[in-house]
XYZ file of C-alpha atoms in Angstrom:
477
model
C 28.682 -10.399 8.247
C 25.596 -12.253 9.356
C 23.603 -13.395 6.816
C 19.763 -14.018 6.487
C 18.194 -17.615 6.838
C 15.921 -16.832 4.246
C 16.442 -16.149 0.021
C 13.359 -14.879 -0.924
C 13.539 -11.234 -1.291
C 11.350 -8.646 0.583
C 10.158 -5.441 -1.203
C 8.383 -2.712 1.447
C 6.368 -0.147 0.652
C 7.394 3.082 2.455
C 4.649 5.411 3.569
C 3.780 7.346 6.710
C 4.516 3.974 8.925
C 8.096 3.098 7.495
C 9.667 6.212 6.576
C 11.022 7.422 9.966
C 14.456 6.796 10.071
C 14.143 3.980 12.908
C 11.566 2.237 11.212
C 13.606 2.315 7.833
C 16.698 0.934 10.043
C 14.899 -2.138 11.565
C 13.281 -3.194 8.450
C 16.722 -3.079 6.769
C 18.215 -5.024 9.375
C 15.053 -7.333 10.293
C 15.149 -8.507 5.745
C 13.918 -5.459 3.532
C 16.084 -6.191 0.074
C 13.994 -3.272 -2.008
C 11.834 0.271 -0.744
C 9.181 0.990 -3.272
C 8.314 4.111 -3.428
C 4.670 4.556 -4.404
C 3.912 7.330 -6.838
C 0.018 7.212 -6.951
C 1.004 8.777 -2.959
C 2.623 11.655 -1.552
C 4.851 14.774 -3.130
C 7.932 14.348 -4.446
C 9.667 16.512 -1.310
C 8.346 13.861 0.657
C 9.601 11.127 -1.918
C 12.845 12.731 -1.997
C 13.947 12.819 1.599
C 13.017 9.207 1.912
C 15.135 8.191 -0.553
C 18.079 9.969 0.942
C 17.163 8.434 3.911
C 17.122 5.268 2.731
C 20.595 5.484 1.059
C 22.118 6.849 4.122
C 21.059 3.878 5.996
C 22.053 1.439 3.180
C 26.080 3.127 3.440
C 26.051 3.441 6.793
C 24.702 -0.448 7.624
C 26.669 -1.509 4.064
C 23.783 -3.483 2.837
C 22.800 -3.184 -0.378
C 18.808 -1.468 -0.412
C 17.559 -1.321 -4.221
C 14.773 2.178 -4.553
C 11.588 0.678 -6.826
C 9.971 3.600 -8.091
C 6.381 2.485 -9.344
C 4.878 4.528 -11.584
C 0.761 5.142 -11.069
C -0.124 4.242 -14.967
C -3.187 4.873 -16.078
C -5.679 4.386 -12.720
C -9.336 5.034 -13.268
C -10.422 6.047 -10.121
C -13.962 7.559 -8.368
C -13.749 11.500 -8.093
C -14.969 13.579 -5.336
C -18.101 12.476 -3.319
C -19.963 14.486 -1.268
C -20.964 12.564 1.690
C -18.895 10.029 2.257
C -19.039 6.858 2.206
C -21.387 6.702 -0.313
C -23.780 3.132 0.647
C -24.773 1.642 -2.761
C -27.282 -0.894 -2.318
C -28.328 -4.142 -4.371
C -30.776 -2.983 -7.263
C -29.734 0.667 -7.166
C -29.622 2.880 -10.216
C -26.227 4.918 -9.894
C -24.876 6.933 -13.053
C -21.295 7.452 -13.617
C -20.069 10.442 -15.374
C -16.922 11.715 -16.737
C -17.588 15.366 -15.720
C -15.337 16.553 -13.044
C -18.146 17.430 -10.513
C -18.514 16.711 -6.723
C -20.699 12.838 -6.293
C -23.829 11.931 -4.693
C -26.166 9.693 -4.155
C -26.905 8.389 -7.422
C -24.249 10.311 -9.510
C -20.409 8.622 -9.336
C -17.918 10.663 -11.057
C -14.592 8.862 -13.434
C -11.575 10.297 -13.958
C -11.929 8.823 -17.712
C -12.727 10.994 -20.117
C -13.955 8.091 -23.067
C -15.855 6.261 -20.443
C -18.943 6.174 -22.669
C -16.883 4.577 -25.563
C -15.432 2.097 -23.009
C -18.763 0.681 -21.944
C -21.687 -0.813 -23.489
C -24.957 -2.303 -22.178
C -24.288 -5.581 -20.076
C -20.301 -4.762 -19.304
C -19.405 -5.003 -15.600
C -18.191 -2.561 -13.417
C -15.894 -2.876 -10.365
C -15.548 -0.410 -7.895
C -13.302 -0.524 -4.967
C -10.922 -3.318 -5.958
C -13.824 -5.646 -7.019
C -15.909 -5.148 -4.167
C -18.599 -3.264 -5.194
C -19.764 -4.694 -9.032
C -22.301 -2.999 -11.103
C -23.829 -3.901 -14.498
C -24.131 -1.136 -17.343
C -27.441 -0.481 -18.439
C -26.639 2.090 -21.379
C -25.972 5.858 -21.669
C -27.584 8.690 -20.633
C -27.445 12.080 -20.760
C -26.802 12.014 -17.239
C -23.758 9.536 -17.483
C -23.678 5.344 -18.066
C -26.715 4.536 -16.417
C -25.861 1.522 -13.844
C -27.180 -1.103 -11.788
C -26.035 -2.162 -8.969
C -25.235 -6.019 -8.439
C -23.096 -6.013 -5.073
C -22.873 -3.237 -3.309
C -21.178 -1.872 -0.605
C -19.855 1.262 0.654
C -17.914 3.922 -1.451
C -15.346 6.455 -0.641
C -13.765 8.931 -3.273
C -10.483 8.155 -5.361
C -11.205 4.810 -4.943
C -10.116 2.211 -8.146
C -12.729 1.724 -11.448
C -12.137 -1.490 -13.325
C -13.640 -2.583 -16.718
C -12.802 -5.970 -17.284
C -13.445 -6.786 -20.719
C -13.800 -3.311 -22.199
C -11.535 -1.346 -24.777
C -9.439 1.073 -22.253
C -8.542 4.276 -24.227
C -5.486 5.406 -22.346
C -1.875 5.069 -22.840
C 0.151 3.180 -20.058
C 2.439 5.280 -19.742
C 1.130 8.910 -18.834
C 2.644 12.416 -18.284
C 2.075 11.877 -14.827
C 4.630 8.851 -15.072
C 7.331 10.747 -17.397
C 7.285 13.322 -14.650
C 7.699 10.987 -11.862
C 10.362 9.417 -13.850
C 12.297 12.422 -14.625
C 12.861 12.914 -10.503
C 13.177 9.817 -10.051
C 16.187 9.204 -12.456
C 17.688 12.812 -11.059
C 17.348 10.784 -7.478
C 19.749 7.973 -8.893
C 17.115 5.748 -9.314
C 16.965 2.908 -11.896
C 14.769 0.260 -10.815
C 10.761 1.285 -12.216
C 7.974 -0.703 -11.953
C 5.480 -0.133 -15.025
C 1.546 -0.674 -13.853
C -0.471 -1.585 -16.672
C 1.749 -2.827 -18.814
C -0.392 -4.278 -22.328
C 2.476 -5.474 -24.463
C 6.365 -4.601 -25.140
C 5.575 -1.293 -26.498
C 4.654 0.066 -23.217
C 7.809 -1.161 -21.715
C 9.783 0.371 -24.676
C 8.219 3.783 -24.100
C 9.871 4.324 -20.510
C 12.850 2.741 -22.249
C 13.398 5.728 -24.893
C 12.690 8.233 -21.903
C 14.858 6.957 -19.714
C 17.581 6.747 -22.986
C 16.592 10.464 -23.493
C 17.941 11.605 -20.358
C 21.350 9.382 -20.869
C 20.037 6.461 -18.458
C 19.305 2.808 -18.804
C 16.712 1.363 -16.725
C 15.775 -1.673 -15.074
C 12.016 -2.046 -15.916
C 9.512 -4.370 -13.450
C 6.907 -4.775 -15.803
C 3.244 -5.428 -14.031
C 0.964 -8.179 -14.939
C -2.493 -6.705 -13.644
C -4.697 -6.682 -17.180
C -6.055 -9.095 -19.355
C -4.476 -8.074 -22.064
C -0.937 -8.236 -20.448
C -1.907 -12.352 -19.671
C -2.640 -12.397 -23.267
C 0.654 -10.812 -24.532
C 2.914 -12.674 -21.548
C 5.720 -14.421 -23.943
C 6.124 -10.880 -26.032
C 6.174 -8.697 -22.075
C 8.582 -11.109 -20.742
C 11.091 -11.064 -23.813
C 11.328 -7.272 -23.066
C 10.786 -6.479 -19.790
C 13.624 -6.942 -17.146
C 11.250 -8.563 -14.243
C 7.828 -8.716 -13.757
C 5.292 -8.369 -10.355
C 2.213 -10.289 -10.650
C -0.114 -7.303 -9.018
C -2.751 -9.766 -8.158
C -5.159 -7.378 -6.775
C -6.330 -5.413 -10.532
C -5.653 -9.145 -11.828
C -8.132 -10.280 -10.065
C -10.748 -8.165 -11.047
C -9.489 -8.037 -14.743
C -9.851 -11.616 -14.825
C -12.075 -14.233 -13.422
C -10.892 -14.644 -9.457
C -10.734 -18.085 -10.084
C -8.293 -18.159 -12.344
C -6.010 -16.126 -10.359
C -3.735 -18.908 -8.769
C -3.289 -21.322 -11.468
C -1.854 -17.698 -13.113
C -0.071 -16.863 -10.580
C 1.941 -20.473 -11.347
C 2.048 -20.489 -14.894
C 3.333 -16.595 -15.269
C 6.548 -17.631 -12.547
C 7.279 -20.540 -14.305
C 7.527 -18.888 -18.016
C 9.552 -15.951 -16.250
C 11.426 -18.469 -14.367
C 12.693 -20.396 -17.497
C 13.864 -16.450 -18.662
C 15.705 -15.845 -15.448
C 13.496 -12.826 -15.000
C 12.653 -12.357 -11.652
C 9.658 -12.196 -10.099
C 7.216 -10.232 -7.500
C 4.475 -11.702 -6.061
C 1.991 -8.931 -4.494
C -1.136 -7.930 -3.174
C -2.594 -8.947 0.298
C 0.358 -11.031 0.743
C -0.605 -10.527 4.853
C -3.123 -7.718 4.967
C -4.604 -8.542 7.878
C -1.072 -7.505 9.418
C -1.907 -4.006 8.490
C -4.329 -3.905 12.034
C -3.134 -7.145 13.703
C 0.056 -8.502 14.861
C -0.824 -11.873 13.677
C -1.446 -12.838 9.922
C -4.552 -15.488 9.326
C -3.883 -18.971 8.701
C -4.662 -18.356 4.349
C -2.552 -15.542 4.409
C 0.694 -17.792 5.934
C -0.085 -19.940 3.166
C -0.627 -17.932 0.421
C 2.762 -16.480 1.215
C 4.505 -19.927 1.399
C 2.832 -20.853 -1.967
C 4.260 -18.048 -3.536
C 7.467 -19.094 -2.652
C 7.144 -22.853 -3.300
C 5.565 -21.417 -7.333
C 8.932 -19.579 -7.766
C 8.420 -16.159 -7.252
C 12.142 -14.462 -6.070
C 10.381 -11.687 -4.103
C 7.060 -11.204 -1.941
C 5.979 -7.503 -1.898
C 3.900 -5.876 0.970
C 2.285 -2.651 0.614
C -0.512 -1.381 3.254
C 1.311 -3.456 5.877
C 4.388 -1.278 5.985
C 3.256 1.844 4.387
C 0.263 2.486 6.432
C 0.257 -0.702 9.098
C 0.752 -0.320 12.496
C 3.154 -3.266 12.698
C 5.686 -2.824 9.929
C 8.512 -4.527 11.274
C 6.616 -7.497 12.967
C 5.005 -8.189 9.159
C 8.997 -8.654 7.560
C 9.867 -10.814 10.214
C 6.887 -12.873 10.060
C 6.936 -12.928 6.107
C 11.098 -13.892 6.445
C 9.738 -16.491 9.172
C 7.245 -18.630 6.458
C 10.282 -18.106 3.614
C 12.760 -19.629 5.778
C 10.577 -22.073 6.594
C 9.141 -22.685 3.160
C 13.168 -22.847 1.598
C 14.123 -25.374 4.011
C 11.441 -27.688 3.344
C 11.943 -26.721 -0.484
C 15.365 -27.890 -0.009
C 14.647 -30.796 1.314
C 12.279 -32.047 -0.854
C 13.495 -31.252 -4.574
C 9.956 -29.277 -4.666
C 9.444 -28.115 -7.887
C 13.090 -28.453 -9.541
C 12.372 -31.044 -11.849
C 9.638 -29.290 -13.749
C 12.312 -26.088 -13.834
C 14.904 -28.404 -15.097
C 13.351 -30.096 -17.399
C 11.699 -27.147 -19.012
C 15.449 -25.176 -19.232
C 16.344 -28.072 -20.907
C 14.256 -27.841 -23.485
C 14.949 -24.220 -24.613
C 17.878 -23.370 -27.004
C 20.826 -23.038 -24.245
C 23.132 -20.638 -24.526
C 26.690 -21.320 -22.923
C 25.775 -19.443 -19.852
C 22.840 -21.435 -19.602
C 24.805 -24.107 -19.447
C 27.083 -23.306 -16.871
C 24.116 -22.126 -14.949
C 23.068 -25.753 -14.790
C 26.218 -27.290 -14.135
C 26.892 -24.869 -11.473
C 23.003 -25.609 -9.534
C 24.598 -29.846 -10.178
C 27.645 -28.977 -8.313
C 25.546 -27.656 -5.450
C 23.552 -30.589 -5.472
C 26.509 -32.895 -5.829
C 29.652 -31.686 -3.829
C 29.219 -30.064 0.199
C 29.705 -26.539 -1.882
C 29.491 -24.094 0.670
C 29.096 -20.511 -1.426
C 28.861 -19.535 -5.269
C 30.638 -16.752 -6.372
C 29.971 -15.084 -9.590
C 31.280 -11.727 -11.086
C 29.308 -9.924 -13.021
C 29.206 -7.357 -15.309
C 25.179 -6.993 -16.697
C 23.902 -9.865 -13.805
C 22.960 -12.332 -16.136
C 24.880 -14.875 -14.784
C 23.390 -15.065 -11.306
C 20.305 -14.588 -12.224
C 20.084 -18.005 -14.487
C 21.977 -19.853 -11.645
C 18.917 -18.507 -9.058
C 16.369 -19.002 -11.353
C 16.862 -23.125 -10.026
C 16.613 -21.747 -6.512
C 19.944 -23.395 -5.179
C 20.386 -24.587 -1.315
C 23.434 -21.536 -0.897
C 23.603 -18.145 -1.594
C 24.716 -16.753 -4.687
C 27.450 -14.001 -4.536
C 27.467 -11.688 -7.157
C 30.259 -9.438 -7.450
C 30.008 -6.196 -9.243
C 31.702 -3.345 -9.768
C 28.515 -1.456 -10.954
C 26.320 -0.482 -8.084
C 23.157 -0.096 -10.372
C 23.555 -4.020 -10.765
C 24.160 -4.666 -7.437
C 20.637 -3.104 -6.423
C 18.748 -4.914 -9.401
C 20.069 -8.125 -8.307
C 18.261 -7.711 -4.732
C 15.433 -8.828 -6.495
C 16.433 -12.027 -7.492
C 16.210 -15.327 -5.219
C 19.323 -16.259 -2.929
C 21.137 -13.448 -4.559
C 23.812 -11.357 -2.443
C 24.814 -8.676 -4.392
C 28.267 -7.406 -3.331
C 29.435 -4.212 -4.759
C 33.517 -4.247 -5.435
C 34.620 -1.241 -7.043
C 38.257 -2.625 -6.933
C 40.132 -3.235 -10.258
C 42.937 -4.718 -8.896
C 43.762 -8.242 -8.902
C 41.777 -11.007 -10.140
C 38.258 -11.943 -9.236
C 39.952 -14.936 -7.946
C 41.589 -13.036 -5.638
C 39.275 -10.274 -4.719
C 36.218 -13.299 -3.768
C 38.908 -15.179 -1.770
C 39.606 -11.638 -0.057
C 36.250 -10.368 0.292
C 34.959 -13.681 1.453
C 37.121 -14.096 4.536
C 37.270 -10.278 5.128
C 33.621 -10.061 5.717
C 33.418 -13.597 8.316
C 31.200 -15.168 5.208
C 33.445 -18.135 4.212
C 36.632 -19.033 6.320
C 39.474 -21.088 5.301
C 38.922 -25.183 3.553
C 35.254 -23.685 2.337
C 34.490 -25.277 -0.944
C 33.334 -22.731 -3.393
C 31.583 -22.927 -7.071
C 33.423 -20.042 -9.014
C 32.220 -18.508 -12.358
C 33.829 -16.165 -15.056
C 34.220 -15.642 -18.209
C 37.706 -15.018 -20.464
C 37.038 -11.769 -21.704
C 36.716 -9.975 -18.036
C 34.349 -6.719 -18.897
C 32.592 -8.370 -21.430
C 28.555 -8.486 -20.698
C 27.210 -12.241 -21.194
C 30.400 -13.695 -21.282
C 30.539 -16.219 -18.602
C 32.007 -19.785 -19.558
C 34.357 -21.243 -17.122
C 33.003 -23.087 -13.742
C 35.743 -23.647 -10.974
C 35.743 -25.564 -7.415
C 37.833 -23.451 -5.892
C 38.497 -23.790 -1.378
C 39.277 -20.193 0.577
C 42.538 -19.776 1.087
């Protein structure tokens, strides 16, 4: 088994340019760790033969390929316009109305049915992820009477934000439920929740899933105000979070967008809930074969903040160079980790902030096992796992080798793709010890060969979630 020079994980959307089954096979062997599958597009036929696809290729090329299903939430979005696109220009008067009717030049239809409760006069308006920004002048009969203060041009179904305004909609819709319900019939547990307010949100697709006899694995995203403003209660309840920085940014003022983007990792760090940083990670890659200078180091940043996994979305969905844009984006991370590495970059603020939490024992041994790293020539970690909690505080500190995490669940295996320098390996063996079974595995698939020193954790009630309290320094037999 080769393994990748990189540990940051790489979530790809699928759409029309990655679902062929070629496509899906090179980005799985050029660093794809999880396929989201984007609900706000396609029909679920469509949805559904992807996903078989992808677990076919994830058997037949035995690496482990988590399925993200993220759920649309509650989108405003422009309606149907006319003549498209629609050229609003500084100073305009546009109105924007909730009635389902067909937009022209100075009428904008909403999908949102309270819009007129939402807004009042002097609230902003975003169109088209920021783009185009408008300033409410009251309402009309003949909808919320707008100005326009950038404009741009305007093409239906396109996004509505109201930063600052009371939204009147639930985040978790029918449209979502449904979703959901094939989704979970597919096998699927991983869901990413867009936005997510506070815990009760995340609790909602909790019951449902619990409902239908399933426990999920819920990516909460952080794309409101609100959701900034409730961050300690979201992370104590979600499992993960992605930091969708493009609604974020409109939601909340642009600028404050990176030092965010820092201080969300590192409270979800400290958790040992992983993170995904997305949104125009390397757009430009979408048309181009070659990402700009920013986007390189927006990517690297990411990395060197904390996130575990970098998301791309129009570049492999609709891009015309999917595979080029993983192996570019595993190209900075490898770079980025080695320098990391070399460096100490960031570990003592990690450290020191674990430290100052109440530890639990596992905590503990997640510490002492990141000091052995640091200390001895360890070559590999090996951790069996039950719920993945254990590997998941020992890559929260980012360690210089990979973390192997041994399961015999499969559903763990593929949540713990998202989380930094963490190979999942799926053992559905009972016999023996885990001892045994890592020494086995190890040497069986070329990944450690005899006189390898090894950092081994488990706890003495095998089977028992959370249990882990024993570190070993074990050498391959």
């Amino acid at each position: 088994m080769e393994l990748p020079d990189h540990r940051t994980k790489i979530v790809c959307t699928i759409g029309p340019a990655s679902s062929p089954e070629p496509v899906l096979r090179q980005l799985i062997l050029k660093g794809m760790n999880v396929a989201r599958i984007n609900f706000s597009h396609g029909d679920l036929e469509k949805h559904r033969e992807v996903i078989h696809r992808i677990r076919s290729l994830s058997t037949e090329l035995g690496v482990t390929v988590a399925i993200l299903a993220d759920l649309p939430g509650p989108r405003i979005r422009v309606g149907d316009l006319e003549n498209e696109p629609l050229t609003l220009e500084k100073g305009d008067t546009v109105y924007l109305t909730p009635l389902d009717i067909e937009g022209g030049k100075n009428i904008i239809p909403v999908n949102y049915k309270r819009l007129y409760e939402s807004v009042s006069p002097g609230s902003n308006v975003f169109l088209n992820d920021g783009f185009i920004q408008l300033r409410c002048l009251g309402n009309t009969d003949k909808g919320v009477e707008c100005k326009v203060e950038i404009g741009g041009y305007l093409t239906s179904h396109k996004g509505v934000n109201l930063p600052g305004s009371k939204i009147f909609l639930d985040a978790v819709t029918d449209d979502d439920l449904r979703f959901m319900k094939f989704a979970l019939e597919e096998g699927i547990n991983i869901f990413s929740l867009s936005f997510v307010e506070n815990s009760s949100d995340i609790e909602k697709l909790r019951q449902f899933a619990q409902q239908h006899g399933e426990s999920i694995y819920v990516v909460a995203k952080i794309e409101r105000e609100e959701a900034v403003k409730n961050i300690d209660d979201i992370l104590d309840h979600t499992d993960a979070i992605m930091l969708a920085r493009g609604d974020l940014g409109v939601e909340t003022p642009i600028q404050q967008v990176p030092v965010l983007q820092k201080e969300i990792i590192h409270k979800a760090n400290l958790r040992g809930k992983p993170v995904i940083t997305a949104t125009h990670m390397l757009e430009s890659m979408t048309e181009n074969i070659r990402p700009t200078r920013a986007e390189a180091t927006d990517v690297s940043n990411a990395i060197l903040d904390g996130t575990d996994a970098l998301m791309l979305s129009g570049e492999t969905a609709v891009g015309r160079y999917p595979i080029e844009t993983v192996l570019m984006m595993t190209g900075i991370a490898s770079r980025t980790e080695k320098w990391r590495n070399e460096t100490g970059w960031g570990t003592e603020l990690l450290t020191k902030g674990i430290d100052e939490l109440t530890m639990s024992v596992s905590d503990v041994i997640a510490l002492q096992v990141y000091q052995a790293i640091k200390r001895l020539k360890v070559d590999h970690t090996v951790t069996p796992t039950i719920s993945g909690q254990t590997p998941r505080r020992i890559s929260r500190l980012k360690p210089d080798c990979w973390i192997f995490a041994m399961s015999r669940r499969q559903e763990i295996c593929e949540t713990l793709t998202l989380s930094y320098g963490v190979y999942p390996i799926y053992s559905p063996n009972k016999g023996g010890s885990w001892e045994q079974t890592a020494n086995r595995l190890l040497k069986e698939n070329q990944i450690a060969s005899e006189g390898d020193l090894i950092v081994f954790t488990e706890g003495q009630s095998p089977g028992k979630p959370g249990g882990t309290n024993m570190l070993k320094i074990l050498q391959i037999e």
